Short mmCIF file of N, CA and C in Angstrom, two decimals:
data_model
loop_
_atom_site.label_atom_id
_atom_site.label_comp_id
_atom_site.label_asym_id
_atom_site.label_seq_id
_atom_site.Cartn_x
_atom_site.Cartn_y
_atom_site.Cartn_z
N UNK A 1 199.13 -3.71 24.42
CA UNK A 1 197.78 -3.77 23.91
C UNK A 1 197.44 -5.24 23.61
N UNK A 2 196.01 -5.69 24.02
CA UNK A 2 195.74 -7.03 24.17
C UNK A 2 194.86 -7.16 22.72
N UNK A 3 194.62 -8.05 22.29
CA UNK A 3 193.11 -8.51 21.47
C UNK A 3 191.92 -8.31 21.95
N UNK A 4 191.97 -9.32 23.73
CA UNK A 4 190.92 -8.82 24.56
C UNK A 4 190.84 -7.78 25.34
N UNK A 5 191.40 -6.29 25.16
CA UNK A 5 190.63 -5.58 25.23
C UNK A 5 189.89 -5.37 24.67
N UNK A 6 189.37 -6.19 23.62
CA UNK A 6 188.50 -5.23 22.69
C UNK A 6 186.93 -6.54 22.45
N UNK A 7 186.12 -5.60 21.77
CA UNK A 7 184.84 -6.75 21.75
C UNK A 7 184.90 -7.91 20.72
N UNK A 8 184.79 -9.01 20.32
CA UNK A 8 184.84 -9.48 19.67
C UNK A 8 183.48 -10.20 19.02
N UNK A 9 183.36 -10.21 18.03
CA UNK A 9 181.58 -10.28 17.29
C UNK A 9 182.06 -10.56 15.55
N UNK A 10 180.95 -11.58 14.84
CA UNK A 10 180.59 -11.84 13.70
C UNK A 10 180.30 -10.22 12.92
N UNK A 11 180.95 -10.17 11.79
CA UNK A 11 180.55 -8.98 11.17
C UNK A 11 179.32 -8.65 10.64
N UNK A 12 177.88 -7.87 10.70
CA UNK A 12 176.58 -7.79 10.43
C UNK A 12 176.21 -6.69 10.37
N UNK A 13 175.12 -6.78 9.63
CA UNK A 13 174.90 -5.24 8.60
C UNK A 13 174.35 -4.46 9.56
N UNK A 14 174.37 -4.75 10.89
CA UNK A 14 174.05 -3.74 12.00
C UNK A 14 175.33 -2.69 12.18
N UNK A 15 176.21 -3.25 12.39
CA UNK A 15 177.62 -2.78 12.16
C UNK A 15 178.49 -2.29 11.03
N UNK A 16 178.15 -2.29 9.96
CA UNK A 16 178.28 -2.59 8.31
C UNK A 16 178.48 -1.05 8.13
N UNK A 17 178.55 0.06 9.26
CA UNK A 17 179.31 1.48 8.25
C UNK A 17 179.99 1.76 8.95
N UNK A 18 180.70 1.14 10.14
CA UNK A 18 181.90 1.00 10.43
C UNK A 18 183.10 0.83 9.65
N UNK A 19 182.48 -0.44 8.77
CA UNK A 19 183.66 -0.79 7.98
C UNK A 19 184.42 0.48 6.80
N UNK A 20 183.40 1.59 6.96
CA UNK A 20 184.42 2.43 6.06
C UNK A 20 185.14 3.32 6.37
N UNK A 21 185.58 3.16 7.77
CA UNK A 21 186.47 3.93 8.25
C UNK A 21 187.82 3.00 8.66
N UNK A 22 187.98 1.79 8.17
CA UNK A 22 188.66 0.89 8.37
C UNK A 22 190.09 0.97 6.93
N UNK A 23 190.95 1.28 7.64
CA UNK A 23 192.11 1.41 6.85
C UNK A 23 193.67 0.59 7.45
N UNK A 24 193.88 -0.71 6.73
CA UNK A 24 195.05 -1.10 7.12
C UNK A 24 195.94 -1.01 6.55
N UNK A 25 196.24 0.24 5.46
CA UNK A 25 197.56 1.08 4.79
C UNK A 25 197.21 -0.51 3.25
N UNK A 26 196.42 -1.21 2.87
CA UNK A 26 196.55 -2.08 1.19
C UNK A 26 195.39 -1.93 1.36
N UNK A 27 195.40 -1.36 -0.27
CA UNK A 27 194.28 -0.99 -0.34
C UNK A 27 193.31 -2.20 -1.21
N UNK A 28 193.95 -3.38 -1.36
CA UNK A 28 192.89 -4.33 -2.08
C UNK A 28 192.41 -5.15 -0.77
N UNK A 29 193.28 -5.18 0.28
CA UNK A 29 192.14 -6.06 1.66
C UNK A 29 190.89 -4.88 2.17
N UNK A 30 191.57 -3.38 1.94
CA UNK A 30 190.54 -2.71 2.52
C UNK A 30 189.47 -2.72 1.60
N UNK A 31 189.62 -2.91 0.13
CA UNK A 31 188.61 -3.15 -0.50
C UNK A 31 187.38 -4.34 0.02
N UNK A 32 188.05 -5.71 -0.50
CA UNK A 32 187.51 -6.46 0.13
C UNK A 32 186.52 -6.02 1.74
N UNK A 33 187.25 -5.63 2.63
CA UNK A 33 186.43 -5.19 3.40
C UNK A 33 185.33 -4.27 3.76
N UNK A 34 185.44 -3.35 2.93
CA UNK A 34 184.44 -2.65 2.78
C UNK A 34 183.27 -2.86 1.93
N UNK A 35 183.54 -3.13 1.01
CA UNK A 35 183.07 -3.81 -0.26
C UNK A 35 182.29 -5.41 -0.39
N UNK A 36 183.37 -6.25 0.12
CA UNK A 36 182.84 -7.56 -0.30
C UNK A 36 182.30 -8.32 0.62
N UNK A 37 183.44 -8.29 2.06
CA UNK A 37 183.24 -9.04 3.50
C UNK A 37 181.44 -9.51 3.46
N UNK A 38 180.88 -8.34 3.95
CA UNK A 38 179.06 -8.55 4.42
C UNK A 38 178.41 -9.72 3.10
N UNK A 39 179.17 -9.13 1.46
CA UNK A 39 178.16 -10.16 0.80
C UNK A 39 179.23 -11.54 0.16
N UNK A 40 179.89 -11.86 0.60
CA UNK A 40 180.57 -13.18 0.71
C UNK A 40 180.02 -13.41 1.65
N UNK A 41 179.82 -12.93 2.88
CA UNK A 41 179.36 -13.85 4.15
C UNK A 41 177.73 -14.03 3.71
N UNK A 42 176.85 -13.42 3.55
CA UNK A 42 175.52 -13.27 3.20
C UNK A 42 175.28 -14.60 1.81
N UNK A 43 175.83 -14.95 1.33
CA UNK A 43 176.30 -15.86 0.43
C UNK A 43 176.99 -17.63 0.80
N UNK A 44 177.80 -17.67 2.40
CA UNK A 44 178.05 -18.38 3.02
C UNK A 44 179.36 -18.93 1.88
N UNK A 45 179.77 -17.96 1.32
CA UNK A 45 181.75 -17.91 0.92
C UNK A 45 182.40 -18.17 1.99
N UNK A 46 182.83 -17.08 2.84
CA UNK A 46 183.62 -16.52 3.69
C UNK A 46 182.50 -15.74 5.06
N UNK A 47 183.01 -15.96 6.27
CA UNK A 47 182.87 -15.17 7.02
C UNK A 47 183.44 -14.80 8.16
N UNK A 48 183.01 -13.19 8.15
CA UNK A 48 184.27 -12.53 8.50
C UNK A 48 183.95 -11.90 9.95
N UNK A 49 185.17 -11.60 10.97
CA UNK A 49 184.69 -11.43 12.44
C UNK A 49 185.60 -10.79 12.68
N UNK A 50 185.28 -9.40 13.71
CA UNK A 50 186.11 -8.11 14.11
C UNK A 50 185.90 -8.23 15.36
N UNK A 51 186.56 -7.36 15.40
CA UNK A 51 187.67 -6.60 16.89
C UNK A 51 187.48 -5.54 17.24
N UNK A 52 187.16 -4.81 17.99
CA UNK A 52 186.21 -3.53 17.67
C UNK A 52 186.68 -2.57 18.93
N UNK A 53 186.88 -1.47 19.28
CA UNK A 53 186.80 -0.62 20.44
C UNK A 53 185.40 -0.17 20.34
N UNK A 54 185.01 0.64 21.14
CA UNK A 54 183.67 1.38 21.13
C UNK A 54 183.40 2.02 19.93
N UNK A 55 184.83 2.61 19.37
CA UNK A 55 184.31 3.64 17.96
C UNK A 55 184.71 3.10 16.66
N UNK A 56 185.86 2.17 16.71
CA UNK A 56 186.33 1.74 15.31
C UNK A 56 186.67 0.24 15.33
N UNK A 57 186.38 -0.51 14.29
CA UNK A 57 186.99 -1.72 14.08
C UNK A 57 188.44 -1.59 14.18
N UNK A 58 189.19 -2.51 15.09
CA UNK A 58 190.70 -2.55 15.38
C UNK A 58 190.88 -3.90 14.27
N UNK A 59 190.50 -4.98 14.21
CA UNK A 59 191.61 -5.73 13.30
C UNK A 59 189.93 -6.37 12.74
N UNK A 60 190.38 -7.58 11.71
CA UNK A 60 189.17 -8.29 10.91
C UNK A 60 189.75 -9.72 10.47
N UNK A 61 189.72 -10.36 10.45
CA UNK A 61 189.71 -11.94 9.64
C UNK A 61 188.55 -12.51 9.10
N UNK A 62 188.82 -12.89 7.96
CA UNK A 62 187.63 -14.14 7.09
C UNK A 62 188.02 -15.22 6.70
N UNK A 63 187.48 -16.41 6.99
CA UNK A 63 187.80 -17.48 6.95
C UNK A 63 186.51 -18.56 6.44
N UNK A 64 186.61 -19.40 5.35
CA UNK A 64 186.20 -20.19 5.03
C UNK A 64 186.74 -21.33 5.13
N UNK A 65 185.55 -22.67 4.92
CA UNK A 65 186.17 -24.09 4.82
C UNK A 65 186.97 -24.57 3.45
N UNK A 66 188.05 -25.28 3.55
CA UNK A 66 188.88 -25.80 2.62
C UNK A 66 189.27 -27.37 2.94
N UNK A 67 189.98 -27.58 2.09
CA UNK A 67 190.76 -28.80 2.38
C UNK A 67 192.03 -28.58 1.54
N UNK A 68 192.85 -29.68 1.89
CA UNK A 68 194.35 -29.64 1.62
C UNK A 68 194.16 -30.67 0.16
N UNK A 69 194.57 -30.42 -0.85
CA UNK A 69 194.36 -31.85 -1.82
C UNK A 69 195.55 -31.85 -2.35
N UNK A 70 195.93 -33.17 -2.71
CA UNK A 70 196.82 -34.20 -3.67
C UNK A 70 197.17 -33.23 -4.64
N UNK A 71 198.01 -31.73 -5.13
CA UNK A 71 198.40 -31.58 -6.18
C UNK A 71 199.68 -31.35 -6.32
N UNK A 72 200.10 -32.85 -6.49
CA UNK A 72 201.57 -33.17 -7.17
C UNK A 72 202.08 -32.76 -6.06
N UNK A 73 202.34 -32.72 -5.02
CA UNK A 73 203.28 -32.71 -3.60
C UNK A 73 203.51 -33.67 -3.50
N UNK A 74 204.95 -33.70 -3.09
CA UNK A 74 206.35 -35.00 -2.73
C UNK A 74 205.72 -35.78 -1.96
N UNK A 75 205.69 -36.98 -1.51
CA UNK A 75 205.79 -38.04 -0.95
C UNK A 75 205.74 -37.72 0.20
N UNK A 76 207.15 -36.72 0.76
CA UNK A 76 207.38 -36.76 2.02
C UNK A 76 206.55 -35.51 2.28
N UNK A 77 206.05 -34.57 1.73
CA UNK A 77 204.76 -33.71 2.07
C UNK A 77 203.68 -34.08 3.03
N UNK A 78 203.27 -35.51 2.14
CA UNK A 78 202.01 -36.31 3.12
C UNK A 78 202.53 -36.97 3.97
N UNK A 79 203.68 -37.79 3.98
CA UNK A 79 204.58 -38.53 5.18
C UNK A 79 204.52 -37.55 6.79
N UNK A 80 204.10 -36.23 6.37
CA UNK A 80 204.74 -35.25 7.46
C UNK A 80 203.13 -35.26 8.29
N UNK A 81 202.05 -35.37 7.37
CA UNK A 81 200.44 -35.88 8.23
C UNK A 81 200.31 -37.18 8.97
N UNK A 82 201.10 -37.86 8.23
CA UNK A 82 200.76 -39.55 8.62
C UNK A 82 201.30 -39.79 9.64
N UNK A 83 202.58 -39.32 9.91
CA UNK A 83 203.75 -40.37 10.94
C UNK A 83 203.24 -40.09 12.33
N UNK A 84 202.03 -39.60 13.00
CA UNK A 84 201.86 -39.48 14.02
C UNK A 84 200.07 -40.90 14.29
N UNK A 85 199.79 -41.18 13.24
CA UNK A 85 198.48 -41.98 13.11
C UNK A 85 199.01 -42.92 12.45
N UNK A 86 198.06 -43.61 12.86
CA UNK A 86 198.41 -45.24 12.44
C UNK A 86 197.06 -45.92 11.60
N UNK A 87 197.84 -45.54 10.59
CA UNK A 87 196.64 -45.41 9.37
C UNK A 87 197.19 -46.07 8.29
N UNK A 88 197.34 -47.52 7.66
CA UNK A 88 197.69 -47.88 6.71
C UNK A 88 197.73 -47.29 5.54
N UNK A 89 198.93 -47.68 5.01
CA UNK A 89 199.20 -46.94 3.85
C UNK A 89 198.18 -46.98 2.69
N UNK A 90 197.24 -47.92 2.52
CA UNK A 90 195.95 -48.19 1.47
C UNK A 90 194.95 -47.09 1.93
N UNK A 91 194.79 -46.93 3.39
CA UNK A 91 194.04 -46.09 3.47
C UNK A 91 193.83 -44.34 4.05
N UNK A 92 195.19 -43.82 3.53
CA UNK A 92 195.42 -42.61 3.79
C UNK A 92 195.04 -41.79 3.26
N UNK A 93 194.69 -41.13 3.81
CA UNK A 93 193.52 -39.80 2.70
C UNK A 93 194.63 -38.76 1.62
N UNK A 94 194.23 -38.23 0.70
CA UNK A 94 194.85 -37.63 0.14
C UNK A 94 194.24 -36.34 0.26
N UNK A 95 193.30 -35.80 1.20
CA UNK A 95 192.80 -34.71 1.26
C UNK A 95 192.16 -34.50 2.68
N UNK A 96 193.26 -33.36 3.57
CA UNK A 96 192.89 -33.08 4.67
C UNK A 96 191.80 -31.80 4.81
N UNK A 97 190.94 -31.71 5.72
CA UNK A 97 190.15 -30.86 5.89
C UNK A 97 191.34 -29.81 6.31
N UNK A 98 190.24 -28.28 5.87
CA UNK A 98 190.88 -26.98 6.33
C UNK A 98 190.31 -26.07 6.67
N UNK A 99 190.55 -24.94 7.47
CA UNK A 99 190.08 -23.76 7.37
C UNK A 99 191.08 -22.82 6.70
N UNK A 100 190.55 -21.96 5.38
CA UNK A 100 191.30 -21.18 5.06
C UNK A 100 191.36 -19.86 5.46
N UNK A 101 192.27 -18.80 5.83
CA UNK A 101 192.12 -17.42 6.10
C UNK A 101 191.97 -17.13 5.30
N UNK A 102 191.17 -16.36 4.32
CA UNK A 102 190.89 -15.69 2.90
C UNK A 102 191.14 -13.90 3.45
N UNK A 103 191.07 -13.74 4.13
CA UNK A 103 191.48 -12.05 4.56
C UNK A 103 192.24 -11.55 5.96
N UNK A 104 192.89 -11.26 6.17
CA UNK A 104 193.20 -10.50 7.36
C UNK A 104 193.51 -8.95 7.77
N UNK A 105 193.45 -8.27 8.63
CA UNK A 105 193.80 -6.67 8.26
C UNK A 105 194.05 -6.53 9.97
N UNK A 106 194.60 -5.42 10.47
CA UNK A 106 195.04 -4.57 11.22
C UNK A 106 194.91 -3.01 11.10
N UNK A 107 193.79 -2.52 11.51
CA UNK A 107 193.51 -0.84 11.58
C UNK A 107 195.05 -0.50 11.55
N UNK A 108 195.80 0.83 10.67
CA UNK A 108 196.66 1.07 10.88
C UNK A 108 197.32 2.29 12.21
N UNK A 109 196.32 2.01 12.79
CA UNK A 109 196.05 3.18 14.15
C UNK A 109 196.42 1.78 15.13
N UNK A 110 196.32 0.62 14.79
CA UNK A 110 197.05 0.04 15.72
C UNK A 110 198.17 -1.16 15.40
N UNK A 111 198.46 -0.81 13.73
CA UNK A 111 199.73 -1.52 13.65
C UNK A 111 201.42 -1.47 14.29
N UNK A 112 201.67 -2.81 14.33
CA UNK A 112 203.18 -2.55 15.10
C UNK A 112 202.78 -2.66 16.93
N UNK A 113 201.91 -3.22 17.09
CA UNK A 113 201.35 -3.07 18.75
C UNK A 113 201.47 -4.53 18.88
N UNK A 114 201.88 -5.63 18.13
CA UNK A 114 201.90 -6.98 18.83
C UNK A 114 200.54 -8.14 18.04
N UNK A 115 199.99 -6.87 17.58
CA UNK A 115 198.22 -7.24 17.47
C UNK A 115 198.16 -8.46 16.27
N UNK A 116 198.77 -8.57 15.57
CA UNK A 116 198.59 -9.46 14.09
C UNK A 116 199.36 -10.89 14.83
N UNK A 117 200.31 -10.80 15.47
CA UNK A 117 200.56 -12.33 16.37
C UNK A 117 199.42 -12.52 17.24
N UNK A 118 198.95 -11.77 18.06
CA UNK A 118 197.99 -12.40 18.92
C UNK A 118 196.50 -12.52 18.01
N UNK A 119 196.44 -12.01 16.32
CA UNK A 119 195.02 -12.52 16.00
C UNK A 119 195.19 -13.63 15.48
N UNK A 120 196.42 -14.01 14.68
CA UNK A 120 197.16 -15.27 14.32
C UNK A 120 196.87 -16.88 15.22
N UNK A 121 197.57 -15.77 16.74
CA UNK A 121 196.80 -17.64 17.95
C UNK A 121 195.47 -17.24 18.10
N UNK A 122 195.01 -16.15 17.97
CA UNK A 122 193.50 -16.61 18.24
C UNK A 122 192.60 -17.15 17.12
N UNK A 123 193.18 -16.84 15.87
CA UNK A 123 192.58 -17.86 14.66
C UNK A 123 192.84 -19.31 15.08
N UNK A 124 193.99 -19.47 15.46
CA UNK A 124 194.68 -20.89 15.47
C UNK A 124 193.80 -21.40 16.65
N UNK A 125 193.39 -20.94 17.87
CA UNK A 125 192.87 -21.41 18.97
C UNK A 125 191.35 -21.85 18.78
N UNK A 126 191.11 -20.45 18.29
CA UNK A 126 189.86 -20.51 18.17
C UNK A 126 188.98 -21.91 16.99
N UNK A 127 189.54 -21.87 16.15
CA UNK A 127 189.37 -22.70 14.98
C UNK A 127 189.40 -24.04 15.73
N UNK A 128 190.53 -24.21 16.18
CA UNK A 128 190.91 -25.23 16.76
C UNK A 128 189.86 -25.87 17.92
N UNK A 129 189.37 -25.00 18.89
CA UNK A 129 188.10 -25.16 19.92
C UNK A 129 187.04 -25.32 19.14
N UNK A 130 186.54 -24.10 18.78
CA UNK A 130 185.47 -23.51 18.39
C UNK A 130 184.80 -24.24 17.20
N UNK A 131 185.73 -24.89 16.26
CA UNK A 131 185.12 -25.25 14.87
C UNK A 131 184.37 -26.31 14.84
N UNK A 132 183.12 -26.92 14.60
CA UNK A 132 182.99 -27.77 15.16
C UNK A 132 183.31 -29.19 14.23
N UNK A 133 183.40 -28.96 12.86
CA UNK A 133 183.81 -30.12 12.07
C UNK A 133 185.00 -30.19 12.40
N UNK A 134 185.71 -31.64 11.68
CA UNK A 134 187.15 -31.73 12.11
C UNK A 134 187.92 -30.99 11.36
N UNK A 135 188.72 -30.32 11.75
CA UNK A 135 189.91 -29.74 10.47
C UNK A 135 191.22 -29.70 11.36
N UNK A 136 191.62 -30.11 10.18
CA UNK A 136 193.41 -30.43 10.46
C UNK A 136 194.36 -29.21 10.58
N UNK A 137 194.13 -28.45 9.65
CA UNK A 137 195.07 -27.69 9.21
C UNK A 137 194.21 -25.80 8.72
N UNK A 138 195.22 -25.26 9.51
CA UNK A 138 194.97 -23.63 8.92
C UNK A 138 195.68 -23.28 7.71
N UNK A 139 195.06 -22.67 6.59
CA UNK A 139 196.03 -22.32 5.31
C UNK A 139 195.72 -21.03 4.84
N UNK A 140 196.73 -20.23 4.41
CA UNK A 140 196.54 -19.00 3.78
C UNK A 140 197.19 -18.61 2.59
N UNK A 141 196.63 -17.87 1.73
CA UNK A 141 197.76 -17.37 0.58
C UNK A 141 198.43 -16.28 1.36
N UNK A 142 199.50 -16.15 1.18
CA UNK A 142 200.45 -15.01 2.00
C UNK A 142 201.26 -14.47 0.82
N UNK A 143 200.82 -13.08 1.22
CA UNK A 143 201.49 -12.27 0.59
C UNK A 143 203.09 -12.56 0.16
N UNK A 144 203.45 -12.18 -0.95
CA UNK A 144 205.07 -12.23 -1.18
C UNK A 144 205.93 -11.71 -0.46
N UNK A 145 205.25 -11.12 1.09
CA UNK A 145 206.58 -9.46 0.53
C UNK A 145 207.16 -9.59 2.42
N UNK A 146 208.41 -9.70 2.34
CA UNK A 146 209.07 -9.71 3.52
C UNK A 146 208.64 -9.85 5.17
N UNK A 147 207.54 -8.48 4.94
CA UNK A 147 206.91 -8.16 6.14
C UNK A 147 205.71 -9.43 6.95
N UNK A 148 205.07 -9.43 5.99
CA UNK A 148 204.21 -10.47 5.83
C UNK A 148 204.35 -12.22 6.18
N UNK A 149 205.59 -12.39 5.78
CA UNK A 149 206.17 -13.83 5.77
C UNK A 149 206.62 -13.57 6.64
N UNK A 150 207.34 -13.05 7.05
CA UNK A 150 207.98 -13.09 8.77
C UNK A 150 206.66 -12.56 9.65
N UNK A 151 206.02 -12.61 9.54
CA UNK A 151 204.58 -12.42 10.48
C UNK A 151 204.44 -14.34 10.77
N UNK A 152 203.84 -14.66 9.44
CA UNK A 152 203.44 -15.78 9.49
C UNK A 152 204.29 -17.04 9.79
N UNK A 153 205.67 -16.71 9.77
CA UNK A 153 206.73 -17.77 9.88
C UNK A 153 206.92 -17.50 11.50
N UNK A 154 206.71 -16.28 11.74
CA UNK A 154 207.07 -16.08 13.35
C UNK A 154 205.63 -17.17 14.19
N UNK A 155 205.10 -16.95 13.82
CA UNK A 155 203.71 -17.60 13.98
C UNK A 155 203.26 -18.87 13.64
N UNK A 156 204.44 -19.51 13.14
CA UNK A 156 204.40 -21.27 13.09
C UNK A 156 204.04 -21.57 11.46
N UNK A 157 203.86 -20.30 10.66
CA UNK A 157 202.97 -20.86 9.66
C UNK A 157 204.46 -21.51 8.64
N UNK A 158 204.12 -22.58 7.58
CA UNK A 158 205.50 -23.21 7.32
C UNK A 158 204.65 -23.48 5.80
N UNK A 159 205.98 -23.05 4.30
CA UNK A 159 205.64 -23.08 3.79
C UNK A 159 205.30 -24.63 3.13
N UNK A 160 204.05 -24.54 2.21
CA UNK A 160 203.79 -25.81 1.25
C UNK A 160 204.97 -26.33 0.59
N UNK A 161 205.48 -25.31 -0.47
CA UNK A 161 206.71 -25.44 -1.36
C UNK A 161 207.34 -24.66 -1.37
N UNK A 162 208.95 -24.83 -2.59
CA UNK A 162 209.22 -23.88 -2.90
C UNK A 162 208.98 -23.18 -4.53
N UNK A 163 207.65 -23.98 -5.07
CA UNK A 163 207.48 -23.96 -5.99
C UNK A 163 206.39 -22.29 -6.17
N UNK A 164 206.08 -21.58 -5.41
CA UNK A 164 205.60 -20.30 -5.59
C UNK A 164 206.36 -19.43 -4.62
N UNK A 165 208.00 -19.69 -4.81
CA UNK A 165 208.24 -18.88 -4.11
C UNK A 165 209.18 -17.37 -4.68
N UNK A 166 208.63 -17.03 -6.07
CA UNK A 166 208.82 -15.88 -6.66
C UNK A 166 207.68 -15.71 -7.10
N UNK A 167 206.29 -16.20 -6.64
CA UNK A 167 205.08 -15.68 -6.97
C UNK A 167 204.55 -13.91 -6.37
N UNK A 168 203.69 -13.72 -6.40
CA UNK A 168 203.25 -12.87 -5.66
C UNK A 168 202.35 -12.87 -4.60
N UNK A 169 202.15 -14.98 -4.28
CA UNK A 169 201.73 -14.91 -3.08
C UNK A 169 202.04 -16.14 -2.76
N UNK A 170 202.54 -16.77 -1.46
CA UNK A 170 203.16 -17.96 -0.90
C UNK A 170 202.04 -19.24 -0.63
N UNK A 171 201.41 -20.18 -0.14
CA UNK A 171 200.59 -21.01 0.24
C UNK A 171 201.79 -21.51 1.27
N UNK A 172 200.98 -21.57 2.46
CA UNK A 172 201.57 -21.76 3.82
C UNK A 172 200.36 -22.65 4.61
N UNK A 173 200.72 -23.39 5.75
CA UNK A 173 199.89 -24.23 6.82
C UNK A 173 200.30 -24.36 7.68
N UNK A 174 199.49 -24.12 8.87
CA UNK A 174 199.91 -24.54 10.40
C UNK A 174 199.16 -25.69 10.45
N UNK A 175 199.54 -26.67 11.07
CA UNK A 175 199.29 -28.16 11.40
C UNK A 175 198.54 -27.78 12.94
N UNK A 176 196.84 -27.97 13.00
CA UNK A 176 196.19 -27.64 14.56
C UNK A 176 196.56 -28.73 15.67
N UNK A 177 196.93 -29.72 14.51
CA UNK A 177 197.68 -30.72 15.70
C UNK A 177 198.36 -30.43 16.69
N UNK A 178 199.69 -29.14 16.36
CA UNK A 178 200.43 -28.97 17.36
C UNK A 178 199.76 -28.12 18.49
N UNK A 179 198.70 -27.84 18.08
CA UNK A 179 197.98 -27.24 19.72
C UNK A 179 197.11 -28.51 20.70
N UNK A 180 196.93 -29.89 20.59
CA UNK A 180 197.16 -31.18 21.49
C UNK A 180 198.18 -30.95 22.49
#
């Protein structure tokens, strides 16, 4: 099963009672989705874009703009942006642009099919083409819990620290650089 089989479109209140037949087994993203997605985006928070067969939304992501900032990360944290630019040390930014994933989900009618890696590169691709300001870096809060982190680690995502790593949710970044 591909991604592109399926349609891909901005989420809009034309479409908007779809979303309550949308179940990816947690029930606080399905909240969010049913619930919040249309008026965070209507608001210009977050906005959010599905995957759709003819009858049901198959997967969803929301993503807003961020940036990466200066809080109290090692030395060699920012060393790991720099060493490819040649950017004096006086004038290195301490704050990279971002896009953050603020939601993701998988209909559970098609979890375990491959589908959450291939929406993963198409965030990463797409962002990466498609966005038109500059941004460096993809970031997400990620869940604590086994399943989840090996999604995102399979998928390049690499953690910030190890300073939330008995939290109940990780901060992780893929560098869009490595798609050059």
């Amino acid at each position: 099963m591909f991604l592109s089989d399926f349609t891909f479109s901005s989420l809009s209140i034309d479409g908007f009672d779809s979303v309550n037949d949308f179940d990816c087994n947690d029930e606080a993203i399905n909240q969010f989705f049913r619930n919040e997605a249309l008026k965070y985006q209507i608001q210009k928070i977050t906005n959010t874009y599905i995957f759709k067969d003819e009858l049901k939304i198959v997967a969803f992501f929301s993503i807003s703009n961020d940036c990466l900032r200066d809080l109290g990360y090692e030395q060699s944290f920012w060393n790991r942006f720099h060493r490819k630019v040649k950017i004096p040390n006086r004038k290195r930014i301490r704050q990279y642009p971002a896009v953050k994933v603020t939601r993701l989900g998988i209909n559970k009618e098609y979890q375990n099919q491959g589908l959450s890696h291939q929406l993963l590169d198409f965030i990463k691709g797409w962002t990466f083409i498609g966005h038109k300001p500059a941004c460096r870096l993809l970031i997400l809060d990620a869940y604590n819990q086994s399943k989840q982190r090996q999604i995102y680690e399979k998928n390049d995502f690499v953690y910030f620290s190890d300073s939330d790593k008995y939290k109940d949710n990780r901060f992780m970044y893929f560098d869009l650089m490595r798609l050059e």
